[in-house]
XYZ file of C-alpha atoms in Angstrom:
453
model
C 60.797 -97.616 282.482
C 58.392 -98.635 279.717
C 60.010 -100.485 276.755
C 57.833 -98.083 274.102
C 59.469 -95.328 275.799
C 63.433 -96.351 275.685
C 64.176 -94.185 272.444
C 62.628 -91.028 273.570
C 64.364 -91.442 277.159
C 67.473 -92.227 275.598
C 67.518 -89.056 273.377
C 66.631 -87.275 276.274
C 69.072 -88.314 278.604
C 71.937 -87.834 276.305
C 70.865 -84.226 275.857
C 70.816 -84.123 279.591
C 74.092 -85.189 279.913
C 75.201 -82.453 277.563
C 73.333 -79.739 279.094
C 74.506 -80.891 282.738
C 77.931 -82.302 282.127
C 81.142 -80.541 281.892
C 79.913 -76.898 281.168
C 80.776 -74.727 278.593
C 80.847 -70.681 278.820
C 77.376 -70.898 280.178
C 77.284 -70.913 283.994
C 80.740 -70.038 285.242
C 80.850 -66.520 286.581
C 84.615 -66.252 285.499
C 85.926 -66.604 281.987
C 88.026 -69.518 280.925
C 85.650 -72.581 280.509
C 85.900 -74.351 276.907
C 83.648 -75.981 274.636
C 82.915 -79.612 274.246
C 82.429 -81.683 271.242
C 80.390 -84.746 269.963
C 81.207 -87.616 268.329
C 79.652 -88.405 265.250
C 78.013 -91.773 264.416
C 79.135 -94.172 261.853
C 76.007 -94.674 259.828
C 76.404 -94.774 256.296
C 75.338 -91.916 253.607
C 71.755 -92.536 252.115
C 70.561 -91.766 248.923
C 69.085 -88.123 248.508
C 66.083 -86.375 246.436
C 65.469 -83.011 245.981
C 61.507 -81.401 246.604
C 60.851 -81.992 242.836
C 61.527 -85.916 243.120
C 58.756 -88.718 243.084
C 57.768 -89.468 246.561
C 58.422 -93.060 248.071
C 55.554 -95.272 247.319
C 53.522 -92.663 245.349
C 52.795 -95.021 242.507
C 50.741 -97.670 244.822
C 47.092 -97.486 244.622
C 45.530 -95.387 247.997
C 43.283 -98.295 248.915
C 46.194 -100.602 249.438
C 48.440 -98.453 251.812
C 48.380 -98.498 255.464
C 45.841 -95.812 257.112
C 47.501 -92.552 257.872
C 47.296 -89.734 260.237
C 49.169 -86.259 260.804
C 51.191 -85.395 263.761
C 51.881 -81.804 264.356
C 55.032 -80.887 266.195
C 53.695 -78.634 269.197
C 56.065 -75.775 268.124
C 54.294 -75.732 264.674
C 57.289 -75.872 262.611
C 56.399 -79.331 260.794
C 54.077 -82.409 260.430
C 54.854 -86.006 260.029
C 52.544 -88.454 258.237
C 52.873 -92.083 259.687
C 50.939 -94.735 260.539
C 47.368 -94.113 262.193
C 46.891 -94.690 266.148
C 50.223 -93.595 267.066
C 50.832 -91.821 270.783
C 52.371 -88.661 270.776
C 54.129 -87.390 273.077
C 55.913 -83.804 273.219
C 59.299 -83.065 274.713
C 60.606 -79.289 275.044
C 64.120 -79.859 274.106
C 64.945 -75.999 274.457
C 63.115 -72.907 273.248
C 62.111 -73.101 269.803
C 62.821 -77.314 269.645
C 60.780 -80.138 270.580
C 61.257 -83.599 270.140
C 58.121 -85.589 268.817
C 57.547 -89.178 270.259
C 55.721 -91.113 268.164
C 54.987 -94.840 270.011
C 52.886 -97.859 268.492
C 51.546 -98.808 271.881
C 49.421 -102.322 272.080
C 48.464 -102.034 268.613
C 51.999 -101.935 267.071
C 53.898 -103.475 270.216
C 57.411 -101.917 270.070
C 57.092 -99.889 267.250
C 58.900 -96.720 268.068
C 59.664 -93.098 266.205
C 61.416 -89.810 267.206
C 61.107 -86.850 265.094
C 62.843 -83.459 265.491
C 63.141 -80.427 263.858
C 65.351 -77.484 264.302
C 66.782 -74.364 262.761
C 70.377 -75.263 261.815
C 71.951 -72.988 264.153
C 69.664 -74.800 266.988
C 70.493 -78.185 266.576
C 70.320 -79.734 270.234
C 73.361 -81.111 271.664
C 75.870 -80.003 268.819
C 76.197 -77.773 265.875
C 79.920 -77.268 265.488
C 80.163 -80.418 263.500
C 76.957 -80.178 261.244
C 77.807 -78.845 258.059
C 75.602 -81.308 255.653
C 72.435 -83.160 256.109
C 74.630 -86.309 256.025
C 76.267 -84.849 259.083
C 73.076 -83.845 260.702
C 71.672 -87.699 260.041
C 74.766 -89.127 261.554
C 74.581 -86.824 264.607
C 70.850 -87.394 265.250
C 71.079 -91.424 264.721
C 74.179 -91.285 267.275
C 71.951 -89.738 269.822
C 68.975 -91.268 269.659
C 70.551 -94.838 269.561
C 73.228 -94.548 271.893
C 72.848 -96.058 275.583
C 69.564 -97.507 273.889
C 70.927 -101.340 273.683
C 69.959 -100.999 269.816
C 72.145 -101.443 267.186
C 71.539 -101.018 263.575
C 73.552 -102.172 260.479
C 72.748 -99.169 257.851
C 72.361 -98.824 254.099
C 71.133 -96.334 251.829
C 67.407 -96.103 251.055
C 65.422 -94.235 248.740
C 64.235 -90.835 249.971
C 60.619 -89.752 249.992
C 60.555 -85.924 249.081
C 59.344 -83.169 251.434
C 57.325 -80.012 250.858
C 59.615 -76.888 251.005
C 62.734 -79.173 251.379
C 66.257 -78.563 249.573
C 67.779 -82.401 250.274
C 66.212 -85.611 251.635
C 68.027 -88.813 252.244
C 67.220 -91.913 253.905
C 68.667 -94.978 255.697
C 67.325 -98.331 256.998
C 68.885 -101.454 258.422
C 68.428 -104.529 260.691
C 67.863 -103.332 264.241
C 69.112 -105.798 267.303
C 68.570 -105.484 270.885
C 70.073 -108.700 272.426
C 68.206 -111.723 270.914
C 65.610 -109.586 269.131
C 65.762 -108.547 266.045
C 63.526 -105.887 263.888
C 63.996 -102.854 261.296
C 65.012 -99.368 261.394
C 64.368 -96.497 259.026
C 65.735 -92.773 259.219
C 64.242 -89.955 257.349
C 66.531 -86.628 257.073
C 65.099 -83.250 255.552
C 67.330 -80.359 255.056
C 65.687 -76.680 254.213
C 67.306 -73.630 253.519
C 67.752 -72.802 257.286
C 66.841 -75.941 258.984
C 66.985 -79.609 259.387
C 64.522 -82.199 260.304
C 64.290 -86.061 260.955
C 62.223 -89.248 261.608
C 63.925 -92.210 263.184
C 61.664 -95.452 263.285
C 62.379 -98.834 265.084
C 60.033 -101.554 264.984
C 59.008 -105.133 263.791
C 59.487 -105.502 260.011
C 55.562 -105.194 259.189
C 54.965 -101.951 261.103
C 58.120 -100.261 259.979
C 57.412 -101.675 256.304
C 53.907 -100.093 256.276
C 55.541 -97.024 257.866
C 57.709 -96.529 255.131
C 54.859 -96.806 252.473
C 53.366 -93.550 253.698
C 56.050 -91.414 255.557
C 56.033 -87.770 254.512
C 57.152 -84.675 256.180
C 55.976 -81.122 255.439
C 57.750 -78.136 256.688
C 54.897 -75.655 258.059
C 54.800 -71.971 257.965
C 52.194 -71.384 260.755
C 52.571 -69.059 263.886
C 54.216 -70.463 266.813
C 51.852 -71.854 269.335
C 54.414 -70.630 272.189
C 52.922 -67.684 273.735
C 52.628 -68.369 277.468
C 54.625 -66.983 280.415
C 56.630 -70.299 280.642
C 57.554 -69.730 277.050
C 59.040 -66.667 277.454
C 61.073 -67.497 280.165
C 62.289 -70.413 278.170
C 62.990 -67.698 275.827
C 65.371 -65.780 278.131
C 67.583 -68.973 277.958
C 67.126 -70.053 274.597
C 70.703 -69.003 273.802
C 72.597 -70.345 276.558
C 70.245 -73.356 276.100
C 71.264 -73.800 272.689
C 74.929 -73.438 273.314
C 74.422 -76.310 276.009
C 72.551 -78.455 274.098
C 69.295 -78.610 275.912
C 66.993 -76.995 278.513
C 67.993 -79.314 281.421
C 64.752 -78.436 283.543
C 62.006 -79.199 280.652
C 63.719 -82.260 279.868
C 64.344 -83.667 283.529
C 60.625 -82.873 284.146
C 59.458 -84.942 281.331
C 61.687 -87.530 281.959
C 60.588 -87.782 285.514
C 56.644 -87.817 284.662
C 57.541 -90.243 282.224
C 58.759 -92.626 284.593
C 62.465 -92.578 283.962
C 64.573 -95.039 285.882
C 65.952 -93.661 289.208
C 69.248 -94.673 288.500
C 69.314 -92.381 285.216
C 67.385 -89.490 287.155
C 70.230 -89.458 289.891
C 72.726 -89.574 287.417
C 71.600 -86.426 285.832
C 71.061 -84.667 288.970
C 74.681 -85.692 290.135
C 75.913 -83.974 286.824
C 73.605 -80.826 287.699
C 74.938 -80.540 290.893
C 78.622 -80.844 289.850
C 78.095 -77.944 287.352
C 76.311 -75.857 290.273
C 79.081 -76.521 292.673
C 81.835 -76.110 290.250
C 80.932 -72.882 288.211
C 78.913 -71.284 290.677
C 79.750 -72.587 294.043
C 76.196 -73.369 294.761
C 76.051 -76.303 297.096
C 72.598 -76.465 298.675
C 69.211 -74.986 298.269
C 69.969 -71.535 300.081
C 72.983 -70.863 298.199
C 71.178 -71.543 294.929
C 68.480 -68.618 295.797
C 71.281 -66.276 297.052
C 72.807 -66.690 293.729
C 69.897 -66.347 291.866
C 68.654 -63.144 294.120
C 72.387 -61.827 293.282
C 71.847 -62.189 289.694
C 68.444 -60.561 289.712
C 69.607 -57.624 292.025
C 73.074 -56.850 291.244
C 75.134 -59.320 289.391
C 77.783 -58.576 286.831
C 75.581 -55.719 286.072
C 76.565 -53.638 289.216
C 80.145 -54.493 288.781
C 80.216 -53.509 285.197
C 78.681 -50.112 286.399
C 81.224 -49.567 289.242
C 84.338 -50.336 287.270
C 82.953 -47.934 284.413
C 82.426 -45.196 286.832
C 85.788 -45.882 288.735
C 87.467 -45.474 285.127
C 85.367 -42.092 284.345
C 83.204 -43.777 281.814
C 79.961 -42.358 283.007
C 80.840 -38.842 282.664
C 82.555 -38.774 279.228
C 80.558 -37.347 276.686
C 81.613 -39.719 273.827
C 82.763 -43.189 273.246
C 85.776 -41.846 271.515
C 86.688 -39.587 274.364
C 86.260 -42.599 276.808
C 88.274 -44.975 274.398
C 91.179 -42.319 274.368
C 91.238 -42.103 277.827
C 91.217 -46.068 278.119
C 94.249 -46.006 275.767
C 95.996 -43.871 277.787
C 95.722 -46.171 281.007
C 97.958 -48.718 280.316
C 95.315 -51.428 280.564
C 95.498 -55.106 279.489
C 93.612 -56.041 276.071
C 90.818 -57.730 278.340
C 90.146 -54.956 280.734
C 90.280 -52.713 277.890
C 87.429 -54.649 276.096
C 85.636 -55.297 279.094
C 85.193 -51.386 279.570
C 84.422 -50.512 276.307
C 81.262 -53.255 276.535
C 80.203 -51.724 279.785
C 80.175 -48.346 278.075
C 78.268 -49.098 274.974
C 75.717 -51.208 277.404
C 75.524 -48.401 279.738
C 75.153 -45.919 276.909
C 72.187 -48.078 275.274
C 70.430 -48.908 278.357
C 71.749 -46.900 281.432
C 71.552 -48.800 284.978
C 70.233 -51.867 283.009
C 73.372 -52.039 281.153
C 74.525 -55.580 280.874
C 71.639 -56.906 283.377
C 70.443 -59.271 280.397
C 73.320 -61.170 281.030
C 72.820 -61.871 284.414
C 68.962 -62.330 284.140
C 69.109 -64.950 281.377
C 71.177 -67.237 283.540
C 68.690 -67.128 286.272
C 67.102 -69.805 284.485
C 69.934 -71.576 283.961
C 71.016 -71.956 287.559
C 67.391 -72.662 288.719
C 67.109 -75.354 286.111
C 69.678 -76.849 287.070
C 68.985 -76.462 291.284
C 65.676 -78.352 290.100
C 67.506 -81.118 288.356
C 69.938 -81.394 291.686
C 66.986 -81.448 293.970
C 67.830 -77.855 295.655
C 64.145 -76.388 294.565
C 61.001 -77.859 293.289
C 59.746 -77.112 289.632
C 57.524 -74.579 290.709
C 60.245 -73.057 292.667
C 62.383 -72.879 289.986
C 59.679 -71.566 287.753
C 58.559 -68.693 290.294
C 62.318 -67.534 290.662
C 62.368 -67.252 287.011
C 59.404 -65.110 286.568
C 61.318 -62.537 289.399
C 64.073 -62.195 286.563
C 61.489 -61.948 283.582
C 59.560 -59.244 285.537
C 62.752 -57.449 286.028
C 63.700 -58.020 282.238
C 60.471 -56.321 281.060
C 60.989 -53.385 283.379
C 64.651 -52.902 281.966
C 64.088 -53.591 278.196
C 61.380 -52.727 275.599
C 62.034 -55.742 273.210
C 63.764 -58.855 272.494
C 66.159 -56.832 270.326
C 67.347 -54.724 273.227
C 67.643 -57.762 275.887
C 69.736 -59.731 273.655
C 72.179 -56.455 272.776
C 72.447 -56.224 276.663
C 73.203 -59.623 276.743
C 75.744 -59.637 274.123
C 77.415 -56.693 275.836
C 77.640 -58.765 279.013
C 78.943 -61.887 277.542
C 81.695 -59.352 275.854
C 82.225 -57.705 279.272
C 82.576 -60.987 281.026
C 84.392 -62.913 278.438
C 86.759 -59.958 277.603
C 86.242 -60.504 273.935
C 85.130 -57.946 271.541
C 81.975 -58.653 269.469
C 83.461 -57.134 266.287
C 86.505 -59.842 266.555
C 85.074 -62.508 263.912
C 87.458 -65.215 265.257
C 85.939 -64.698 268.832
C 83.434 -66.956 270.780
C 81.555 -63.206 271.501
C 81.131 -62.892 267.710
C 80.103 -66.746 267.419
C 77.559 -65.915 270.379
C 76.195 -62.647 268.374
C 75.879 -64.772 265.220
C 73.717 -67.320 267.204
C 71.486 -64.592 268.408
C 70.871 -63.076 265.197
C 70.155 -66.579 263.362
C 67.363 -66.979 266.370
C 66.034 -63.542 265.988
C 65.417 -64.215 262.241
C 63.277 -67.579 262.996
C 59.702 -67.151 262.338
C 58.629 -69.452 265.098
C 61.917 -69.155 266.886
C 62.285 -68.488 270.386
C 62.241 -64.570 269.954
C 58.868 -64.912 268.571
C 57.099 -64.851 271.725
C 55.700 -61.288 272.218
C 57.841 -59.415 274.683
C 55.168 -57.117 276.026
C 52.641 -60.028 277.138
C 51.307 -60.141 280.876
C 53.547 -62.331 282.631
C 51.528 -64.309 285.183
C 51.939 -67.859 287.505
C 50.154 -70.412 284.909
C 51.866 -73.377 286.327
């Protein structure tokens, strides 16, 4: 593994372990799994600035500043100005979130930077404990440095302003790795609905030069994510956000970048464990069987059959069906599931909660690729089948997401109207993603899907 890639690989591995480790409510065909937590870092709070503050280094004569260059995130959400000539590598973390690596190469040996931006509701790996920009800075720093062998004693620093930001903070410190010593700098930005970060590590001279010119601008451009693979990634966007990452895309990038075999095997082992414990998938054959079940039958068929057995498909109104259910002496979970099934059937007929099943084809096929049960292309091929089926059943992302939420309510036996339930939390996450201008559901629902990999 090349030394210059260590920060990107470490951050990605941390996210992969989140996605492939102890599963939350993601892949389990039966209710009952629980969510994990993320330990925050111990970095000190940096000084803050607002969009109107004076940018760091602004008073210096332009001719004395290092040569700079713009680096635009592949999703078109933001751009960073840093030292000229850095090598940019983009890693898709999940739909709507791309991590950007900026490396110095031979010209600036050892200089390494990570840039990341996301909606507040879609921070990769963790959202529950992030309530402020300081929390976000703690989390991002911990995610990037944990396991890298690099330690930093952080102190507050002056923060440049950022166009479109509500608050900016910065931290700096001495970076140590064994006997080696350098400098670290972190810059964190909060907008009305998003968080952004740039973390740099390198020798003192390079980091000092970078600090003179660093800036970040939040962009309003249209997302460049409009291909078939982007459509597929959008189908799994909600679950990827809950899990913290798109395991398939991160593992592919790690493998392409030459990640250590021991690290890749650790991730594969985690994915195999997830498939086995949550889905009963143990090999390539059972993986495809499960994917085909989700596409052709799934919980959707179970819900329709149960609804029919209880007379739901013959009732003329929801109120009438509700009255019937209340007279059947059902437990609360079954009652909630049947009402969700009725609402889904009323809205989408035989499609009912099919989006819940189809969205998770991407999850298990992604884990299947990481596990070694299928190739990257085979995973995408099966996910394309699910995407084509989704387009025949639903007319928009709005319809797909409503079916998905009805399915979650049916599966979890939780009402979407219960503000304290995980179903309501899931609905809130969907609503937030739908409102993002460059979010996962900005992809054209009616695009012509084709195998372009």
